Short mmCIF file of C-alpha atoms in Angstrom, two decimals:
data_model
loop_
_atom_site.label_atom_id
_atom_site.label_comp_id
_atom_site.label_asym_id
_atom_site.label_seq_id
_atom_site.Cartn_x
_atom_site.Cartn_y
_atom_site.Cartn_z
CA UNK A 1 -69.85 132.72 4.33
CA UNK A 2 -67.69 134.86 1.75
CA UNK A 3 -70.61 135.42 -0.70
CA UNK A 4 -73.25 136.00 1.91
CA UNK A 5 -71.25 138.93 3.49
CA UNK A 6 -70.91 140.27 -0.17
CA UNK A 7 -74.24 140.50 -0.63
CA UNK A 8 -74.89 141.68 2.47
CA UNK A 9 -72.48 144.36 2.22
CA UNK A 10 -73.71 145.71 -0.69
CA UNK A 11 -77.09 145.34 0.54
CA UNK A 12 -76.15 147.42 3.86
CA UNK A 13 -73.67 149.86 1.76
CA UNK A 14 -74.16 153.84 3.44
CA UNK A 15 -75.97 152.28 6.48
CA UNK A 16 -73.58 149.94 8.10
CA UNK A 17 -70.16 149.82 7.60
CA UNK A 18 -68.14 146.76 7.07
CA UNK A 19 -64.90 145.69 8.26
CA UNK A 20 -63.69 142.22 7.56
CA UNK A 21 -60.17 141.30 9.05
CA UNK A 22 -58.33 138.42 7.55
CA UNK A 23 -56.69 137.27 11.35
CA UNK A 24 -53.74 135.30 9.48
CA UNK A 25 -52.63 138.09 7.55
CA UNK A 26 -53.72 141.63 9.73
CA UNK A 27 -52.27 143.13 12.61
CA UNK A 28 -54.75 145.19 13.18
CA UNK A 29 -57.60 142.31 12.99
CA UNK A 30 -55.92 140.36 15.33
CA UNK A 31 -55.31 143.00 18.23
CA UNK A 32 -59.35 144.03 17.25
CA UNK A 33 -60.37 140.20 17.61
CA UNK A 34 -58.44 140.40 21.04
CA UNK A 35 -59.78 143.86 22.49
CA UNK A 36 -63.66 142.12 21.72
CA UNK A 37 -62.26 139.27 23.33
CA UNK A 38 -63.60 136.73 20.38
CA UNK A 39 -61.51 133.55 19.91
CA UNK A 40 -62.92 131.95 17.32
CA UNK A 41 -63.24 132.37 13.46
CA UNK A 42 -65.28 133.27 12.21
CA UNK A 43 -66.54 135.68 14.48
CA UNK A 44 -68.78 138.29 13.55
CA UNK A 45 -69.24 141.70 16.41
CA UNK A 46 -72.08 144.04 15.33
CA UNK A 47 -71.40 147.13 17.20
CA UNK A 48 -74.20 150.38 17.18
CA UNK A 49 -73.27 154.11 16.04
CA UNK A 50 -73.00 154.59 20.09
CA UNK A 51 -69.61 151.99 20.24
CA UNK A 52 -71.67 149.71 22.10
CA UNK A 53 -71.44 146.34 20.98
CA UNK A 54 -75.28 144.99 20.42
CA UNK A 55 -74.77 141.24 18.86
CA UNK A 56 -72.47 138.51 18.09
CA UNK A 57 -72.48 135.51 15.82
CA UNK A 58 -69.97 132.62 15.89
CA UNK A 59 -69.21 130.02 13.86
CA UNK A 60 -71.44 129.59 10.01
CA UNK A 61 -74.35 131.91 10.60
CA UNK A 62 -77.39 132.00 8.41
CA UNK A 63 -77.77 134.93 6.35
CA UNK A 64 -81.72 135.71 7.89
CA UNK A 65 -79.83 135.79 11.36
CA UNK A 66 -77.21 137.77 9.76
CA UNK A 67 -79.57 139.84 8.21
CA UNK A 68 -81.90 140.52 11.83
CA UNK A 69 -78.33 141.26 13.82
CA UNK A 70 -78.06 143.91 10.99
CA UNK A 71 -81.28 145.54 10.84
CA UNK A 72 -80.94 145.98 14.99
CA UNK A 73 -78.44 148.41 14.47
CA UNK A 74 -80.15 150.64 12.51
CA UNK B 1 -63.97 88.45 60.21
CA UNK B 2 -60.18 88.07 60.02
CA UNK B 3 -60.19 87.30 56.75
CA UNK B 4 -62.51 90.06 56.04
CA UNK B 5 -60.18 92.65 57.74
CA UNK B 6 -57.59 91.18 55.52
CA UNK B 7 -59.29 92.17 52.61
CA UNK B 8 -59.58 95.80 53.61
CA UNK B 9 -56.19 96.68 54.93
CA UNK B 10 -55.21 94.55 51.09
CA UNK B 11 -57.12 97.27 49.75
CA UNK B 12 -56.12 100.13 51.60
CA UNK B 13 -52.40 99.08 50.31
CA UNK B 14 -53.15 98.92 47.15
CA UNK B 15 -54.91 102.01 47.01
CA UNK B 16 -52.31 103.87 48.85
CA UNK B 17 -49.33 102.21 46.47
CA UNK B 18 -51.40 102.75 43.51
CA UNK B 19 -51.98 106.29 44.51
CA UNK B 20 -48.52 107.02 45.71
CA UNK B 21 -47.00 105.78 42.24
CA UNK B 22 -49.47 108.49 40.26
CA UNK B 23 -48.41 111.30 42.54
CA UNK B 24 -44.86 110.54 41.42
CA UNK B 25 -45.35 110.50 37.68
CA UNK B 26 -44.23 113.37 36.17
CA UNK B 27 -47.52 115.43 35.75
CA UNK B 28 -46.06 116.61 32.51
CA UNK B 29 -45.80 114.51 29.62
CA UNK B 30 -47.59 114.72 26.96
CA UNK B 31 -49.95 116.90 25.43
CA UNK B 32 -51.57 119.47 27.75
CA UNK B 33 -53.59 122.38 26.18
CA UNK B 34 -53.06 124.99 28.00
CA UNK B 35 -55.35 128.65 28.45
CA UNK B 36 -53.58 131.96 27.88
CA UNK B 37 -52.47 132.43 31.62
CA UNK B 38 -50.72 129.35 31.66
CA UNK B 39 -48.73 129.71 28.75
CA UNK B 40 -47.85 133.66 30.06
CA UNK B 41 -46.56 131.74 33.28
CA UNK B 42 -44.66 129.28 30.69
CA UNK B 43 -42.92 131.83 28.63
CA UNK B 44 -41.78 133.64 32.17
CA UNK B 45 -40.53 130.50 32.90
CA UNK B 46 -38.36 130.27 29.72
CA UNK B 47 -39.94 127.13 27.88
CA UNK B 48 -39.15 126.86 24.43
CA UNK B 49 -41.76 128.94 22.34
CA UNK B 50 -42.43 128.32 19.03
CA UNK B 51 -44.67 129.89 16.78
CA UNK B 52 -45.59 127.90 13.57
CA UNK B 53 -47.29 130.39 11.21
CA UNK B 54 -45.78 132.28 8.26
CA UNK B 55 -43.14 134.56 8.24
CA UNK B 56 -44.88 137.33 7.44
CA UNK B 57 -47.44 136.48 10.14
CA UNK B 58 -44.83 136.39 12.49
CA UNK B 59 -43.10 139.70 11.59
CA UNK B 60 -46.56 141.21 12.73
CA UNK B 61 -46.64 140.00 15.92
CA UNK B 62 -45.62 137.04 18.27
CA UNK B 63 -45.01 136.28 21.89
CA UNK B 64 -42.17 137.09 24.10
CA UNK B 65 -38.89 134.88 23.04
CA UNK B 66 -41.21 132.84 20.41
CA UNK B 67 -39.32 131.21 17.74
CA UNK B 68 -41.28 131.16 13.95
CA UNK B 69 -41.20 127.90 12.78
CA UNK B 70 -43.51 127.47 9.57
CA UNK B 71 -45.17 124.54 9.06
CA UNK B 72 -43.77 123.78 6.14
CA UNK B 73 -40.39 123.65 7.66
CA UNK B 74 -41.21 121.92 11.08
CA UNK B 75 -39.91 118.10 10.18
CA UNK B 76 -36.85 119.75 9.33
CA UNK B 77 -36.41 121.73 12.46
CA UNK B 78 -37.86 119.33 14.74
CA UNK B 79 -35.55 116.94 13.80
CA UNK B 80 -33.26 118.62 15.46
CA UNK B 81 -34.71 119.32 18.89
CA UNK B 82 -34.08 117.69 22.34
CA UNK B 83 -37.04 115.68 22.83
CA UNK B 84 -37.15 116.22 26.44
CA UNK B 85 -37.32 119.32 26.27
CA UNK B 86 -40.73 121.20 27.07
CA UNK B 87 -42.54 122.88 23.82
CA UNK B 88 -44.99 125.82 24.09
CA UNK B 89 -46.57 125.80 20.20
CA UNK B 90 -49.13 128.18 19.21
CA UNK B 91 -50.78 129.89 15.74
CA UNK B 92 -53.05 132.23 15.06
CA UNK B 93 -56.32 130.13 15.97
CA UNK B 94 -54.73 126.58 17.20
CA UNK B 95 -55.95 124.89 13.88
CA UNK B 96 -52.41 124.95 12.21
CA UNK B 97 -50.79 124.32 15.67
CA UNK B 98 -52.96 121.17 16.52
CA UNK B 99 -51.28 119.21 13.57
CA UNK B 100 -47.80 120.60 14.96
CA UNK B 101 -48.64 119.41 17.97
CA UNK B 102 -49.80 116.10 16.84
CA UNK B 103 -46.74 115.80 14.98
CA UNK B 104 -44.37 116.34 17.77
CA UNK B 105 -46.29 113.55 20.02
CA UNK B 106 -45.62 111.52 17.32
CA UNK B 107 -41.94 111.94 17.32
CA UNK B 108 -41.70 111.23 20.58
CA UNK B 109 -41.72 114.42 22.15
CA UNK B 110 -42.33 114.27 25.81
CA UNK B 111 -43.61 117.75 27.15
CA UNK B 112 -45.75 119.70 24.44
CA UNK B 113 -47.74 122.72 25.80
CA UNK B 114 -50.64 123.78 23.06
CA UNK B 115 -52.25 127.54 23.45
CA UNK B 116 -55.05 126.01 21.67
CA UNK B 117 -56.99 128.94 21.37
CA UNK B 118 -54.06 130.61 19.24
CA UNK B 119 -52.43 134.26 19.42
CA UNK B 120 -55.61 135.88 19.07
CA UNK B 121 -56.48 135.02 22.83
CA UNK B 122 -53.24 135.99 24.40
CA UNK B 123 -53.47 139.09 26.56
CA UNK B 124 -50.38 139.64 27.10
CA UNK B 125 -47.57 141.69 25.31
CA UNK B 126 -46.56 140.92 22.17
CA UNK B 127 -43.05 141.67 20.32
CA UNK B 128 -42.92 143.02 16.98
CA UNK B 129 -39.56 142.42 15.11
CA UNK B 130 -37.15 143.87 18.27
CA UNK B 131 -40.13 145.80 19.86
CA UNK B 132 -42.61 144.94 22.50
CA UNK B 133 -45.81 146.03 20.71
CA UNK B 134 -48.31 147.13 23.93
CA UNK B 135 -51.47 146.00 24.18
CA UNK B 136 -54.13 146.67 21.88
CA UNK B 137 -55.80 150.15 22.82
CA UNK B 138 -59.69 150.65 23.04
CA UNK B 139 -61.67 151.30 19.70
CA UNK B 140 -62.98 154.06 18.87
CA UNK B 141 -66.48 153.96 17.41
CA UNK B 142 -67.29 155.21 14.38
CA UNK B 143 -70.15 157.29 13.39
CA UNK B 144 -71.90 154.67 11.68
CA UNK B 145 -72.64 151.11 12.94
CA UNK B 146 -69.96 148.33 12.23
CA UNK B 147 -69.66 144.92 11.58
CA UNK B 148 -66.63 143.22 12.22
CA UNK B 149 -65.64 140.26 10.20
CA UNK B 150 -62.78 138.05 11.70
CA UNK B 151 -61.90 135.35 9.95
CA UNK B 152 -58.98 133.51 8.97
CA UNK B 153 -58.71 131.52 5.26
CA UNK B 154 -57.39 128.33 7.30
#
C-alpha cells in the first residue's frame, strides 16, 4: 500500500491532508485508531473539512477506490 | 415395547451422564479469545496480564497491571511460569500475540485468554509508565479534509 499512499499524497498535497500513524510505534495513532473505533490494519478513515467522517477502507484497497473515497471529500 | 422403553430410558442416561460430565469440565482450558469487555472483567479480576510487544511500545501505553514481555524474550520467561495459572496476552493488533499464544498451548499451558483484536480495541484505561493515561479525547477536525492512515509494519 506504502507506494500507493505516496503517490497519492503527493497527488492530493494542499487539498487533503494526510496523516499516517504507524500503530506499533505511536501513541497518538493508537488512541486515534481507538476514538474511530477501527481494529484492523490497515485501516484507512477519510474524514470531510466538517469533522464528519465520510468513508472507510479496510484491509489492501485499490488505489481507483482510494482515489474516489478521496475525491468525495473535496 | 419393553424392550423399546429400554432403549429410551438407555438413552436418556446416557444423555444425562454425558451431559452432566461436560457441565463439570472446567469451562476454562485452553485457548479462549476473548472481546475487550471480557478481558476488562479479567484484569479486575487479577489474571496475569502480559503484554508481548516492545519495550518502547509498552512505555507508551499498556493495560492495568500488564506485564511487557517481548517476544523475543518469551521462551525465557515462560519457562518460568506456573502453568496453571490463567494468562491474559495481548499486542497491538493480536498478530504478534497469536504466535504467543500458540506458543504457550504448546507448553502446556492450561488457561490462555487472547484479546485478539489487540490494544487498539481496548476501551478502557490505559497506564503509562506509573500513570493511568485517560481515555483518548474527541478529535478535533481540521480545516482541511483528512485521511487517516493506521497501519502497523507487522
Amino acid at each position: 500500500m506504502k507506494p500507493v499512499v505516496d503517490r497519492l499524497k503527493q497527488e492530493y498535497e494542499g487539498r487533503v491532508e494526510f496523516r499516517i500513524y504507524d500503530v506499533d510505534k505511536s501513541s497518538e495513532g493508537q488512541e486515534l485508531m481507538r476514538s474511530y473505533g477501527a481494529q484492523y490494519v490497515p485501516t484507512f478513515v477519510f474524514v470531510n473539512s466538517d469533522g464528519v467522517e465520510v468513508d472507510r477502507a479496510v484491509g489492501e484497497t485499490s488505489e481507483a477506490e482510494m482515489r474516489r473515497m478521496l475525491d468525495a471529500l473535496e | 415395547m419393553d424392550y423399546r422403553r429400554a432403549l429410551i430410558w438407555g438413552g436418556v442416561a446416557i444423555a444425562v451422564i454425558v451431559g452432566g460430565v461436560l457441565l463439570m469440565s472446567p469451562a476454562d482450558e485452553g485457548v479462549e479469545n476473548v472481546t475487550p469487555s471480557r478481558a476488562g472483567e479479567l484484569v479486575a479480576e487479577g489474571v496475569r496480564v502480559i503484554d508481548v510487544r516492545t519495550p518502547g511500545e509498552f512505555e507508551l501505553s499498556h493495560l492495568p497491571g500488564a506485564e511487557n514481555v517481548p517476544m523475543d524474550s518469551l521462551g525465557a520467561s515462560a519457562s518460568e511460569w506456573d502453568r496453571a495459572e490463567p494468562i491474559l496476552i495481548y499486542c497491538t493488533t493480536g498478530a504478534r500475540s497469536a504466535h504467543a499464544v500458540s506458543y504457550l498451548e504448546a507448553q502446556g499451558f492450561e488457561t490462555v485468554y487472547h484479546l485478539a483484536a489487540g490494544i487498539i480495541a481496548w476501551d478502557g484505561d490505559l497506564e503509562r509508565g506509573s500513570e493511568i493515561a485517560p481515555m483518548p479525547a474527541d478529535v478535533t477536525p481540521g480545516a482541511a479534509p483528512v485521511m487517516y492512515e493506521f497501519s502497523t509494519d507487522w
